[in-house]
CSV table of C-alpha atoms (C1' of nucleotides) in Angstrom, one decimal:
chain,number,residue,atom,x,y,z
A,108,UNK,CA,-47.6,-42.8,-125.9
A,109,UNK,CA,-47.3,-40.5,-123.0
A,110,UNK,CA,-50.0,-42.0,-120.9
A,111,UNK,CA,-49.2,-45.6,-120.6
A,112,UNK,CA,-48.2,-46.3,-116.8
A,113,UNK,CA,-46.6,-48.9,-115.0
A,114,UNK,CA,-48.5,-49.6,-111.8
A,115,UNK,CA,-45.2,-50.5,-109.9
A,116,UNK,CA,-45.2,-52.4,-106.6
A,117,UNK,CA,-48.3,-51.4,-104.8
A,118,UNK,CA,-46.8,-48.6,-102.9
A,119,UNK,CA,-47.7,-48.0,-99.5
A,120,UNK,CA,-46.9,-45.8,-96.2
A,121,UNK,CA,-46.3,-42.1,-96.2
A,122,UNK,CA,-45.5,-39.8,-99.5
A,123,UNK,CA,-42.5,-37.7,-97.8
A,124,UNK,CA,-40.3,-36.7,-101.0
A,125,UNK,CA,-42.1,-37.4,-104.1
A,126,UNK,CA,-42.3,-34.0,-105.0
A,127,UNK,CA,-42.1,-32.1,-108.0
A,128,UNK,CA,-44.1,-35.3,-109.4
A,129,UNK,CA,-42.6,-39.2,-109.2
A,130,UNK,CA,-43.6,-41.5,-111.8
A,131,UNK,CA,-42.9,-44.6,-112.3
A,132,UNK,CA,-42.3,-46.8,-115.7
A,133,UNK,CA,-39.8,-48.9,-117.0
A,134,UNK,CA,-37.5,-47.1,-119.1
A,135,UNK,CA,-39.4,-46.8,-122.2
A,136,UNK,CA,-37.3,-44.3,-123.4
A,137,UNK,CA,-39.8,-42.3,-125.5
A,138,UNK,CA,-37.7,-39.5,-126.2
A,139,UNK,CA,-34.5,-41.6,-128.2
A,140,UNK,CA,-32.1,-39.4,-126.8
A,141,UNK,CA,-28.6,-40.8,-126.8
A,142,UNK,CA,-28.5,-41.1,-122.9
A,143,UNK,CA,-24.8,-42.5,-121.5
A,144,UNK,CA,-26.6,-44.5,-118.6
A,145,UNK,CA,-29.5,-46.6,-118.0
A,146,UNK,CA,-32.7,-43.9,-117.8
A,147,UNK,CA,-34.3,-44.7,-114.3
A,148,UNK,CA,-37.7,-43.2,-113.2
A,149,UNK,CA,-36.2,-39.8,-113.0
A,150,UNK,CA,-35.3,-39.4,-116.5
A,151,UNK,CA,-38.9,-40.9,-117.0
A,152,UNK,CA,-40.1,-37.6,-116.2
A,153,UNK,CA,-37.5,-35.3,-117.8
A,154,UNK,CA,-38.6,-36.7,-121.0
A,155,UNK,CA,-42.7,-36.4,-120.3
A,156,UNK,CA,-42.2,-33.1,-119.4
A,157,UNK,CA,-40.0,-32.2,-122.1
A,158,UNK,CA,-42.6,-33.8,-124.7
A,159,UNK,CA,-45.7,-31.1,-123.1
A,160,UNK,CA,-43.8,-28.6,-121.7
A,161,UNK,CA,-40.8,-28.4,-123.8
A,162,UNK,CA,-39.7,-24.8,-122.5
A,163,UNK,CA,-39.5,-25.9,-119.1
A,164,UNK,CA,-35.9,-26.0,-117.2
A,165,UNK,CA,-36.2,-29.3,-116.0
A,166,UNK,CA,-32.4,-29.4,-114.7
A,167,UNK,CA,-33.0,-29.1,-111.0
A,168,UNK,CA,-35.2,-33.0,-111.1
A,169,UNK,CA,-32.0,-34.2,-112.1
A,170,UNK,CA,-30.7,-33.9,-108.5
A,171,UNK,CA,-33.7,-33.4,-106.2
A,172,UNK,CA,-36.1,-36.0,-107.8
A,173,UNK,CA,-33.4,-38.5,-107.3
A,174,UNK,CA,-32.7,-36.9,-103.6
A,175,UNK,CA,-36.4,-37.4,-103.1
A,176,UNK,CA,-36.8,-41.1,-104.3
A,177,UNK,CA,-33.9,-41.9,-102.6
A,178,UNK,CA,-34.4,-40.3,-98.7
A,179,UNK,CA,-38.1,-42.1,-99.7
A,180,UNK,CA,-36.7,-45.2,-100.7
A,181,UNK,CA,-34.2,-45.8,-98.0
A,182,UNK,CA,-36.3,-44.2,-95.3
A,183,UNK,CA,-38.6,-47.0,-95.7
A,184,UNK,CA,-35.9,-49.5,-95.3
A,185,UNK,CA,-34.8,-47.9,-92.1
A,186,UNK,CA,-38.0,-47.7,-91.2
A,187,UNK,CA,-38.2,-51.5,-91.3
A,188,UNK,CA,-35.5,-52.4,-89.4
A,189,UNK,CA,-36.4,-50.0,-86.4
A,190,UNK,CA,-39.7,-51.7,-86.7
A,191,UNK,CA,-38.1,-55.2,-85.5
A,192,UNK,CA,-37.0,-53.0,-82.5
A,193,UNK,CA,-40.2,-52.2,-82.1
A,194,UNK,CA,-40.1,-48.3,-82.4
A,195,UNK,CA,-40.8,-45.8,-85.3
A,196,UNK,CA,-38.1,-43.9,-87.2
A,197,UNK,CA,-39.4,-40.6,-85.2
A,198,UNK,CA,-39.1,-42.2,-82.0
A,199,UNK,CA,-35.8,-44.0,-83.2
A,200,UNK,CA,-34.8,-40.7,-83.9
A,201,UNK,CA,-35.1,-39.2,-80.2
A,202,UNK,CA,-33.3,-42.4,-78.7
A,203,UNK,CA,-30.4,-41.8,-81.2
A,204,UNK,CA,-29.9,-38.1,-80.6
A,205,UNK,CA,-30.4,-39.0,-76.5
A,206,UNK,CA,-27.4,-41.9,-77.2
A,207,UNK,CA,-25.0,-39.6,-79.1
A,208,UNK,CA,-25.5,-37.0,-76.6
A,209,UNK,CA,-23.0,-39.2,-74.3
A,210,UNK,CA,-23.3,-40.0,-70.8
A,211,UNK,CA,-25.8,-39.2,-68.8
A,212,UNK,CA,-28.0,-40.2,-72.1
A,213,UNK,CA,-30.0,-36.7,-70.6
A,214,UNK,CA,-31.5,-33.6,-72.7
A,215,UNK,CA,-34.1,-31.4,-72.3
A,216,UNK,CA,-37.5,-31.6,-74.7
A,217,UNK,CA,-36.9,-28.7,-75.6
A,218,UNK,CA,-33.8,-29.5,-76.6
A,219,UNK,CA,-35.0,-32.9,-78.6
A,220,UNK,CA,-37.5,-31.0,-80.4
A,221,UNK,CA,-35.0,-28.3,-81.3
A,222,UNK,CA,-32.9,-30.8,-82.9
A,223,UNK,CA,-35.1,-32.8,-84.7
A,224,UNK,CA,-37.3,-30.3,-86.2
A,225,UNK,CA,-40.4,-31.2,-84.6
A,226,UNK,CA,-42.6,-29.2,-82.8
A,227,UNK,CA,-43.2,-29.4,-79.4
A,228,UNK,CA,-47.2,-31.0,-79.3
A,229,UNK,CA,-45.2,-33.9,-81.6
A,230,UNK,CA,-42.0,-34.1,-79.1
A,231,UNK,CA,-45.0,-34.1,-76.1
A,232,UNK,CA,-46.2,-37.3,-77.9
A,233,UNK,CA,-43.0,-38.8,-78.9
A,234,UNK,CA,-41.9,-38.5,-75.4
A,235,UNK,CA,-45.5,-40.1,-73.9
A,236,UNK,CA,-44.8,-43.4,-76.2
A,237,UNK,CA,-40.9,-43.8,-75.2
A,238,UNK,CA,-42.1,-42.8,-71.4
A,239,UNK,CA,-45.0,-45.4,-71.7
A,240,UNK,CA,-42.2,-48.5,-73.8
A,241,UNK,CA,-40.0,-47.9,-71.0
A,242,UNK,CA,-37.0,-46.5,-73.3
A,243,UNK,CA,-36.9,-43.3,-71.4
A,244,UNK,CA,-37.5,-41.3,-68.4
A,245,UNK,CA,-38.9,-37.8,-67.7
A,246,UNK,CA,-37.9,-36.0,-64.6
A,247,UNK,CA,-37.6,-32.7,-63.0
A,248,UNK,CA,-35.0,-30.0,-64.1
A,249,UNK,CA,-33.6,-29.0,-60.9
A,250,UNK,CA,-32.7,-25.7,-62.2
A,251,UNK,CA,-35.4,-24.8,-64.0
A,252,UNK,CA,-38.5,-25.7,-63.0
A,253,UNK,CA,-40.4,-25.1,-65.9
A,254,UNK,CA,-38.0,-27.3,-67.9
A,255,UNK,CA,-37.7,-31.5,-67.8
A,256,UNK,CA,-34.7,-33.9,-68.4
A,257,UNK,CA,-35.3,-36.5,-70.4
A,258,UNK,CA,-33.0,-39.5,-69.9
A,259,UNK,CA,-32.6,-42.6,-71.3
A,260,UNK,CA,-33.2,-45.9,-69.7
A,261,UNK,CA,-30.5,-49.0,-69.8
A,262,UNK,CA,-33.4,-50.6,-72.6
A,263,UNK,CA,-33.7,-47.3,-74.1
A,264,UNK,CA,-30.0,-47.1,-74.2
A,265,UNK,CA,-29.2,-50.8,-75.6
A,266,UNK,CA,-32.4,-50.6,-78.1
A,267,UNK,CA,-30.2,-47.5,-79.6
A,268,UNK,CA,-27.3,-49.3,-80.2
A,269,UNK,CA,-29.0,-52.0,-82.1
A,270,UNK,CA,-30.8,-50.3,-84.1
A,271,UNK,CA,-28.3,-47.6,-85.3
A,272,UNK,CA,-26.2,-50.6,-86.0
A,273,UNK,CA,-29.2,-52.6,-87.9
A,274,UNK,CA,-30.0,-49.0,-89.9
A,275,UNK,CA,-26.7,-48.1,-91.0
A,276,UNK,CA,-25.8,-51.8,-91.8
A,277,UNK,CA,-28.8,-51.2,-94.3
A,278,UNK,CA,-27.5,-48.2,-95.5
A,279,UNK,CA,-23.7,-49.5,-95.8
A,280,UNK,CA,-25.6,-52.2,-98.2
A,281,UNK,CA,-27.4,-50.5,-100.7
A,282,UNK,CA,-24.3,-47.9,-100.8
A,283,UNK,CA,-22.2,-50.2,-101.4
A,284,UNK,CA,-24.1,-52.1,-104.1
A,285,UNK,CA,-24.0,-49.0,-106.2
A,286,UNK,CA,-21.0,-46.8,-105.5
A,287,UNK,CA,-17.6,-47.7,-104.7
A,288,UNK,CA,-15.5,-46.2,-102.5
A,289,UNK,CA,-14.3,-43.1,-104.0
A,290,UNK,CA,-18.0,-42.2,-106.0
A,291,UNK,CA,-19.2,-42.3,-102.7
A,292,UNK,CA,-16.8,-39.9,-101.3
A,293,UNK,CA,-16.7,-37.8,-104.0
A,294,UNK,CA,-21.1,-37.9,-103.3
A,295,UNK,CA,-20.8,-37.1,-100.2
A,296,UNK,CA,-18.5,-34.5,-100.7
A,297,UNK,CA,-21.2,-32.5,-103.2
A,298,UNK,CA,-24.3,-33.1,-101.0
A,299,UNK,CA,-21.8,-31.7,-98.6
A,300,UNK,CA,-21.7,-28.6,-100.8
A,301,UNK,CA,-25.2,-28.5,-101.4
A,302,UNK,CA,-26.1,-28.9,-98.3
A,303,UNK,CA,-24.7,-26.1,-97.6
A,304,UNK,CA,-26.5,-24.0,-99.4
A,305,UNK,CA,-29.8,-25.0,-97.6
A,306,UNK,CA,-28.8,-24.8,-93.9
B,56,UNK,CA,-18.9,-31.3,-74.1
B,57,UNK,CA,-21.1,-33.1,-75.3
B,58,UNK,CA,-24.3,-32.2,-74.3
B,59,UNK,CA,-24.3,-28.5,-74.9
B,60,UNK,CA,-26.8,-27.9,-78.2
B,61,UNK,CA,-27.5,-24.9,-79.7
B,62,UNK,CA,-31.2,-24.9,-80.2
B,63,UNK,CA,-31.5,-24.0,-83.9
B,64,UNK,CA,-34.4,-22.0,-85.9
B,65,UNK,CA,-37.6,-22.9,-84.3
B,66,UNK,CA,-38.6,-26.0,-86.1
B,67,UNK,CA,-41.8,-26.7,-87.5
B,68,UNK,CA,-43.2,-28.9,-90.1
B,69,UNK,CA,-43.5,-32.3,-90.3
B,70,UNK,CA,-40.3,-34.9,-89.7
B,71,UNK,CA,-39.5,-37.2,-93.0
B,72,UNK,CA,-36.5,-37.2,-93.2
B,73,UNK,CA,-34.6,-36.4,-90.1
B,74,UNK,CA,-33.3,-40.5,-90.2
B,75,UNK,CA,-30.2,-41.2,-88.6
B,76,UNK,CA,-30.4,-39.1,-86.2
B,77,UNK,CA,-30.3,-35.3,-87.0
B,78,UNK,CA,-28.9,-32.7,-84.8
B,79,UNK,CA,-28.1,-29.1,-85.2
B,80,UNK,CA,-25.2,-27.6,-84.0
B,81,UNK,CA,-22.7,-24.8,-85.5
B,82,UNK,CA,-19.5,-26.4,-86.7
B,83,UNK,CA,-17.5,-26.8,-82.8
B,84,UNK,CA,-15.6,-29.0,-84.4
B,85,UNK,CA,-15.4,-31.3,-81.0
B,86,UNK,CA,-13.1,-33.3,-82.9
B,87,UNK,CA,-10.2,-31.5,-84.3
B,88,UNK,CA,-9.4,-33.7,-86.9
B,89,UNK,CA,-8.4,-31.6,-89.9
B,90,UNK,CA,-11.2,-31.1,-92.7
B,91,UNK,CA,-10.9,-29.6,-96.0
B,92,UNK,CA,-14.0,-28.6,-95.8
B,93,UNK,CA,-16.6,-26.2,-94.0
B,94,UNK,CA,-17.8,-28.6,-91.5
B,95,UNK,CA,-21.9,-29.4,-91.4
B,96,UNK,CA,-24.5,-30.6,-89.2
B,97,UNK,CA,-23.9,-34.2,-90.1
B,98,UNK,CA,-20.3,-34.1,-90.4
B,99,UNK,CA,-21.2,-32.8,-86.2
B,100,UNK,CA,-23.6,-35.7,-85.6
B,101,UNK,CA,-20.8,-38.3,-87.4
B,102,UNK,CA,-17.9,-36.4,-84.6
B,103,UNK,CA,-20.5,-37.3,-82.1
B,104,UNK,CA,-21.4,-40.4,-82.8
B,105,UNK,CA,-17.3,-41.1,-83.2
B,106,UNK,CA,-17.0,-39.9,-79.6
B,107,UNK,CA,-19.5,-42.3,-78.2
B,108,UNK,CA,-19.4,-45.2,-80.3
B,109,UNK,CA,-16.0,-45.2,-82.2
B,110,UNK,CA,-16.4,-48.8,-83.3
B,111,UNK,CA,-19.4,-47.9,-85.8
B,112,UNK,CA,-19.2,-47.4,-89.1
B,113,UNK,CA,-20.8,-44.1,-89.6
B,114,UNK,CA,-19.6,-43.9,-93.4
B,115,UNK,CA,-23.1,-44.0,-94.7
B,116,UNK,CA,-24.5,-41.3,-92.5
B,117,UNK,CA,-22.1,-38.7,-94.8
B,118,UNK,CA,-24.5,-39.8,-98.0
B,119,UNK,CA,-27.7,-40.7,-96.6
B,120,UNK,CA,-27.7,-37.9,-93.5
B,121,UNK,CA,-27.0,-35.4,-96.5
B,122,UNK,CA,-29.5,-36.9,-98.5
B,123,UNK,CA,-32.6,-36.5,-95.6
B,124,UNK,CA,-32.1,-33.1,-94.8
B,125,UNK,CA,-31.6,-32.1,-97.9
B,126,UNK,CA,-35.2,-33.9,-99.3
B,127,UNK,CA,-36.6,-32.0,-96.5
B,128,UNK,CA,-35.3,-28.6,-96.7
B,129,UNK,CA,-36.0,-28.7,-100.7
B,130,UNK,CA,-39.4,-30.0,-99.8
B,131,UNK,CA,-40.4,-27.3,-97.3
B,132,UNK,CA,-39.9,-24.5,-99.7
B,133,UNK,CA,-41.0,-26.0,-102.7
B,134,UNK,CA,-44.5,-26.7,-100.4
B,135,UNK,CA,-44.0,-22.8,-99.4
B,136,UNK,CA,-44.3,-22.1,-103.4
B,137,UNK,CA,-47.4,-24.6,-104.2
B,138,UNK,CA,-48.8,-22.9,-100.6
B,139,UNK,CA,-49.1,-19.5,-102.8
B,140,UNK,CA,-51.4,-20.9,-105.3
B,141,UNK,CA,-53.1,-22.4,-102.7
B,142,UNK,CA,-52.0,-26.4,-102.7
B,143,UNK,CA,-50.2,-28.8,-101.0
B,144,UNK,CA,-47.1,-30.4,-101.8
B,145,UNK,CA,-49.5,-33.8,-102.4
B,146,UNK,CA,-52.1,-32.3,-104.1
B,147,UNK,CA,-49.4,-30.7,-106.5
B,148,UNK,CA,-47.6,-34.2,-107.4
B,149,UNK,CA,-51.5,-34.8,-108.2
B,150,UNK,CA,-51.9,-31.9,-111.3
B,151,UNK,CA,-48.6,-32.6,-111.8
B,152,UNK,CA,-48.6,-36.1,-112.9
B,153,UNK,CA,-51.9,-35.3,-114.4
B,154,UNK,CA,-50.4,-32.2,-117.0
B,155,UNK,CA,-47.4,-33.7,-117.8
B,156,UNK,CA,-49.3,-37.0,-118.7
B,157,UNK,CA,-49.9,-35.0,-121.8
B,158,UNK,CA,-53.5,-34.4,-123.6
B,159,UNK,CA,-56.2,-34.5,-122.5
B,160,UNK,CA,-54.6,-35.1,-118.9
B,161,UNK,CA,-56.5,-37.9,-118.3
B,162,UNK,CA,-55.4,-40.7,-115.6
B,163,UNK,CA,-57.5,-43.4,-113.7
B,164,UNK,CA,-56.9,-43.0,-109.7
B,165,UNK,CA,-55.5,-46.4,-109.7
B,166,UNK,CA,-52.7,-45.3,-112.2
B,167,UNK,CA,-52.5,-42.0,-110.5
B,168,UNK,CA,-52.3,-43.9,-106.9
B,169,UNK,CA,-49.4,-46.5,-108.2
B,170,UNK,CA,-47.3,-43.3,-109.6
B,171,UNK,CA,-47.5,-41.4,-106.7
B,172,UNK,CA,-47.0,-44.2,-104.1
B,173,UNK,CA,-50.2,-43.2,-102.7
B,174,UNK,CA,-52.9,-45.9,-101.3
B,175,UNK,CA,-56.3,-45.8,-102.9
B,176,UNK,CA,-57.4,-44.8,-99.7
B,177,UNK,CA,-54.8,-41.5,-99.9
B,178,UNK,CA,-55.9,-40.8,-103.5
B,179,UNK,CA,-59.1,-41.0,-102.9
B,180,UNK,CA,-58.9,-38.3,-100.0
B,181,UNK,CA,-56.7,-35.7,-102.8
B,182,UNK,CA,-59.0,-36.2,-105.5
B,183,UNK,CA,-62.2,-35.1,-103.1
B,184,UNK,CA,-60.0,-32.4,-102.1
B,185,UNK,CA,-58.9,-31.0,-105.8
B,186,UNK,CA,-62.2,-31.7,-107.3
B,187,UNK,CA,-64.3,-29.3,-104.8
B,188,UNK,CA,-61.5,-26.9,-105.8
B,189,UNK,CA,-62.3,-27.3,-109.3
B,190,UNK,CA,-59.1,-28.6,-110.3
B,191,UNK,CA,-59.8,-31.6,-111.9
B,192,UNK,CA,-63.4,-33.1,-112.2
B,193,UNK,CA,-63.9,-37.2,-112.2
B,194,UNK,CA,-65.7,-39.3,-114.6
B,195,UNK,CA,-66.9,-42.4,-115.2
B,196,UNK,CA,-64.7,-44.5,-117.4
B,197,UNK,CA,-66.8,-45.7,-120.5
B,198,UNK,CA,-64.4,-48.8,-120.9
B,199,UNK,CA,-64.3,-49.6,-117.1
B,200,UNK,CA,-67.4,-49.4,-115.2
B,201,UNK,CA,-65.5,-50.0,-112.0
B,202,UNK,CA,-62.7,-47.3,-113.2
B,203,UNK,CA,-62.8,-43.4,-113.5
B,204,UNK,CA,-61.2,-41.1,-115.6
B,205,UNK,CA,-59.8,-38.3,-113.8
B,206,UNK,CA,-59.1,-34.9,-115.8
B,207,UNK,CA,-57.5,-31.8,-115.6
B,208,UNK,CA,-60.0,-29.0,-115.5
B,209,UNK,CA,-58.7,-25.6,-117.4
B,210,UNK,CA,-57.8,-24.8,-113.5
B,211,UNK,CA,-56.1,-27.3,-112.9
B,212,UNK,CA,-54.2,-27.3,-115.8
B,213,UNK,CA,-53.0,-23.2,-115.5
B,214,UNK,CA,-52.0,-24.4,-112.1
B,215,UNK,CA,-50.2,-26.6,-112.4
B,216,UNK,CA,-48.0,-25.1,-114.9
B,217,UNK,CA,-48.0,-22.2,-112.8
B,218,UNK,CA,-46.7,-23.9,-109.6
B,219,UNK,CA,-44.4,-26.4,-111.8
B,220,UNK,CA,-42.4,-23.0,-112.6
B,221,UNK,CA,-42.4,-21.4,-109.3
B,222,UNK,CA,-41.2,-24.9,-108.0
B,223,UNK,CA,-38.5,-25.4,-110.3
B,224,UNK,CA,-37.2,-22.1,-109.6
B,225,UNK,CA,-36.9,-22.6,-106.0
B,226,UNK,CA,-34.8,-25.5,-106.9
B,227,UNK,CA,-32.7,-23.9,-109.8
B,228,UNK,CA,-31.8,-20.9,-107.1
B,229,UNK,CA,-30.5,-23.4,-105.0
B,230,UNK,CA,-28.8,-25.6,-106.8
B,231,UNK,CA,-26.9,-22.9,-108.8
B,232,UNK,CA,-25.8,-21.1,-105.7
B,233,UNK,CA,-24.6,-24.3,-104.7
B,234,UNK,CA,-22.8,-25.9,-107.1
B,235,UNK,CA,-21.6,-25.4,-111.1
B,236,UNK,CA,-23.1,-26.7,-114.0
B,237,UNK,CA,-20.2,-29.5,-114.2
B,238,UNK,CA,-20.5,-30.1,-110.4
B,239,UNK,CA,-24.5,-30.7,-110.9
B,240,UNK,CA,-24.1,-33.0,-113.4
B,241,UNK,CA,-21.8,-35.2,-111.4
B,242,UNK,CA,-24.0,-35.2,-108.6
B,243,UNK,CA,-26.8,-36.4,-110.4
B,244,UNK,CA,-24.7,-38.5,-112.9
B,245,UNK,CA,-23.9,-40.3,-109.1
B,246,UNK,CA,-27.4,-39.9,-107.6
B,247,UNK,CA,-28.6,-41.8,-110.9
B,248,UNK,CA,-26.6,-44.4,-110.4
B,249,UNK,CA,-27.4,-44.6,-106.2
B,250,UNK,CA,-31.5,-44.3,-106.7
B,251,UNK,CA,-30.4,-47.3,-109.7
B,252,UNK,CA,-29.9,-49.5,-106.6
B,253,UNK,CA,-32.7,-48.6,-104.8
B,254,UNK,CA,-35.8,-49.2,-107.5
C,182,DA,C1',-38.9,-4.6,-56.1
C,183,DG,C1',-42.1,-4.9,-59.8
C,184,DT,C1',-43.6,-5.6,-64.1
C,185,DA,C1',-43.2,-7.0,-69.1
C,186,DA,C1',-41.4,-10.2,-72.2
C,187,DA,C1',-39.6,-14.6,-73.2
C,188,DT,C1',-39.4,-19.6,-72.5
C,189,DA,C1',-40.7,-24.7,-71.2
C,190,DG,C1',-43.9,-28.0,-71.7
C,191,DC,C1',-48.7,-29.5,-72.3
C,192,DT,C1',-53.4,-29.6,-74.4
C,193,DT,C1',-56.9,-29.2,-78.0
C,194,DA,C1',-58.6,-29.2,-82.6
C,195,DC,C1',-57.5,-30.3,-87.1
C,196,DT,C1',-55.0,-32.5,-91.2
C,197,DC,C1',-53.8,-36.2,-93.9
C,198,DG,C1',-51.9,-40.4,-94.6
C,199,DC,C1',-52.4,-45.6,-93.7
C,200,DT,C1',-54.8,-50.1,-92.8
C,201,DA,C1',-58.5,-52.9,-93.4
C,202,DG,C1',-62.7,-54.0,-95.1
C,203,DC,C1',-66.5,-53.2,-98.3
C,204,DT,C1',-69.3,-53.2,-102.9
C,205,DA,C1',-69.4,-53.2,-107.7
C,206,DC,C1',-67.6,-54.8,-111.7
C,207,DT,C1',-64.4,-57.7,-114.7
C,208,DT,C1',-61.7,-61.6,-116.1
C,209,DA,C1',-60.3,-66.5,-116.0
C,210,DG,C1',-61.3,-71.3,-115.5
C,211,DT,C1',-64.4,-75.1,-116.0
D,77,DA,C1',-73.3,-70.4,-118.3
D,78,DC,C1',-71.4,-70.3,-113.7
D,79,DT,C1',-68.4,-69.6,-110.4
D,80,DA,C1',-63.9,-68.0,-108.3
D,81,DA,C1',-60.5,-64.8,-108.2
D,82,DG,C1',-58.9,-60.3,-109.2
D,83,DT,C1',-59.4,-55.2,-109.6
D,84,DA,C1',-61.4,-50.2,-109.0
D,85,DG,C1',-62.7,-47.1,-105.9
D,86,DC,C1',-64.8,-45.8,-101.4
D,87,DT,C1',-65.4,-45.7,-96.2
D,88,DA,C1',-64.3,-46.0,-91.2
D,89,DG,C1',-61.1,-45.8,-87.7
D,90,DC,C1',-56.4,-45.0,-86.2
D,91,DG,C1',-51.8,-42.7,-85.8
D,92,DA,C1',-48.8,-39.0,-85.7
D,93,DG,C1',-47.9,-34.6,-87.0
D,94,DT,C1',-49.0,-29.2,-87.0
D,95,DA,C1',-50.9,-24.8,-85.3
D,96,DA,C1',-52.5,-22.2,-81.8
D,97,DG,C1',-53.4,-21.3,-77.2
D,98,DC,C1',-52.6,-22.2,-72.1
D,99,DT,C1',-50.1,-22.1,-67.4
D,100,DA,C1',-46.0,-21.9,-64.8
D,101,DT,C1',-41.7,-20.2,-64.5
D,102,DT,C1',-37.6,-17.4,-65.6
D,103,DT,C1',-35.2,-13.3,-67.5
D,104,DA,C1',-34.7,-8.5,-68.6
D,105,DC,C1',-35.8,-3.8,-67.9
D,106,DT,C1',-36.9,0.1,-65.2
DNA sequence: AGTAAATAGCTTACTCGCTAGCTACTTAGT
DNA sequence: ACTAAGTAGCTAGCGAGTAAGCTATTTACT
């Protein structure tokens, strides 16, 4: 009873937030718990561990297993639209922060890779693609001449705008389809909080 | 105004969940619109984004931004705890979906691959990697002759429920110094019904 | 000035996942 | 029975990160 699976769609890409151990399987509901909502995948899990490992504290998967299927979930949805751009979410990533930057569209590597958590060997490469697509430029810092300025390019510039525009229109969809206004307020407001607690 | 970033904690790691554009930078506040709350680093990159492109609809950035950084935080200090008994974040999801499967923690790779969104390619890589670290051992299946049985060696299995622990108490500080019991419940009572939409 | 420490960016070696294609075996259709 | 399609797991090659180490330059100290 514990070890019947559900091979769900035939996952693919990368495994960023599966953490503390994803399964997937309809809601079979083997614990018959009275449980208010629908049990989703997350629950799934709850109850297998609570069948083997019944002293466990499994509260914390309540909010971060969902937090990781979710940024997983969604992430490959963003993922796709950036592809019909042409460019990856990293590299969509560094042409967003270049865009919101404001005029002149400039920042330093250094910078870039400060912000997005990325080492500098990744930002190195990240920058040698957007160089190569055109997106971007790399010049000289005139006042520090160990340091560039990387600047975005009228494409580099116009491919941002679309595809924040496409992403977040993906975004505003699903959130939508689950939450109304207020729930997703009164989310945002708690990850807020959380968040908080991990910066 | 804009351009002046305050280069955060040297980043490492890798970048999952960055999306929409991450950027660090202490609460400036460019935008003095009055905020209830402590301001964060996405309420900064939604001020920026205001400043820049005021026609978007940055609305799902407050739940989605939140929800990226906060997968990836979680994640890098859960993978900090599996790190001490010497596994990665991957290789855990492995044990774990293996142990909590129940006796005798037997899976196929194909059901293990499907749970943990994983190509067979992927799984096959993790299970060469755990079995030479003797923490499961692979059999062939005496139904199947195409399939194997993968188990949990006696190893495995102490590791797993050692790492399990240390994991979920990573993720029980947090969340606790975050945010009340009541508070938890509502976030996950809303994430439920969020990830709902996405699966 | 003169030297030590810090910083910017790049390069190299390595990791680990994905894609795509393969063989072996099983199931379904005739 | 026989063949066609599907499934299980593996392998090869690629992509994109990390870690660690390098050179050139700047800053801080004496």
């Amino acid at each position: 009873m514990v070890s019947s699976h559900t091979p769900n769609s035939p996952g693919r890409q990368h495994s960023p937030g599966a953490a503390t151990g994803p399964t997937e399987r309809a809601a079979t509901t083997t614990t018959g718990e009275g449980r208010p909502f629908a049990a989703d995948a997350v629950d799934a899990i709850v109850d297998q561990w609570a069948q083997v490992r019944p002293d466990l504290d499994t509260g914390p998967m309540a909010v971060y297993g969902r937090i990781y299927r979710i940024a997983r979930t969604m992430g490959d949805a963003v993922e796709k639209e950036y592809a019909r751009f042409g460019v990856s979410r990293g590299e969509f990533d560094v042409l967003a922060t270049l865009r919101r930057s404001g005029e002149p569209y400039t920042l330093s590597p250094r910078e870039l890779s400060a912000t997005l958590m990325l080492t500098t060997g990744g930002m190195t490469g990240r920058l040698d693609r957007l160089e190569r697509a055109g997106l971007l430029t790399r010049n000289p810092c005139p006042d520090d001449r160990r340091a560039l300025r990387v600047t975005l390019t009228d494409r580099g510039l116009e491919l941002a705008d679309g595809a924040v525009t496409a992403g977040l229109g993906v975004q505003h969809q699903k959130l939508g389809s689950a939450l109304d206004t207020e729930e997703a307020e009164q989310l945002a407001t708690l990850l807020r909080k959380l968040l908080g607690a991990h910066e």
